[in-house]
XYZ file of C-alpha atoms in Angstrom:
79
model
C 5.107 -11.132 9.420
C 3.661 -14.515 9.702
C 0.755 -13.317 11.007
C 0.128 -11.288 8.111
C 0.208 -14.490 5.854
C -2.416 -16.101 8.081
C -4.830 -13.112 7.381
C -8.303 -13.983 5.792
C -7.913 -13.513 2.058
C -10.644 -11.067 2.113
C -8.803 -8.754 4.390
C -5.758 -9.046 2.333
C -7.658 -8.055 -0.799
C -9.200 -5.147 1.104
C -5.882 -3.686 2.059
C -4.740 -4.042 -1.584
C -7.720 -2.453 -2.962
C -7.158 0.308 -0.642
C -3.836 1.057 -1.602
C -4.576 0.743 -4.790
C -7.244 3.665 -4.951
C -4.911 5.806 -2.862
C -2.969 8.753 -4.797
C 0.295 7.765 -6.843
C 2.604 9.563 -4.254
C 0.940 7.673 -1.437
C 1.501 4.580 -3.617
C 5.056 5.371 -4.237
C 5.884 6.049 -0.238
C 4.181 2.911 0.015
C 6.475 1.002 -2.248
C 9.554 2.758 -1.165
C 9.947 4.713 -4.433
C 9.304 7.854 -3.123
C 12.942 9.607 -3.592
C 12.505 11.109 -6.957
C 9.882 13.600 -8.008
C 9.074 11.476 -11.155
C 8.517 8.383 -8.932
C 4.929 8.245 -10.073
C 6.007 7.451 -13.273
C 7.527 4.412 -12.253
C 4.256 2.916 -11.376
C 2.984 2.618 -14.987
C 3.543 -1.031 -16.856
C 3.846 -2.396 -13.344
C 1.709 -5.297 -11.734
C 1.122 -2.913 -8.782
C -1.386 -5.819 -7.125
C 1.653 -8.313 -7.162
C 4.018 -5.529 -5.937
C 1.669 -4.395 -3.268
C 1.524 -7.730 -2.055
C 5.104 -8.565 -1.828
C 5.496 -5.319 -0.146
C 2.726 -6.372 2.373
C 5.053 -9.249 3.260
C 8.232 -7.248 3.558
C 7.199 -3.953 5.512
C 7.579 -3.874 9.145
C 4.231 -4.392 11.107
C 4.430 -0.615 12.623
C 5.157 1.017 9.697
C 2.084 -0.802 7.768
C -0.134 -0.008 10.614
C 0.959 3.696 9.990
C 0.306 3.447 6.414
C -3.129 1.733 6.665
C -4.344 4.510 9.363
C -3.201 7.295 6.926
C -5.255 5.650 4.156
C -8.174 5.462 6.720
C -7.955 9.058 7.444
C -7.701 9.719 3.699
C -11.273 7.787 3.073
C -12.838 9.853 6.195
C -11.836 13.401 4.619
C -13.142 12.411 1.054
C -16.512 11.607 2.757
């Protein structure tokens, strides 16, 4: 996880922006709040950028790579 702390700020910021622009369902899964059908409602009122940044520090590297790959594939489908 220390390697993520040493990432350039623009890379971390881009990851956060990509995650923020994803669907509410993706965001809930990323934050580990996907076990209830109303989970997207939990996102309202949160400082999502801070929560995502915290999650980036905690999430296992392999899982983070899968999420980032999924985001990349979603962007490609939208283009």
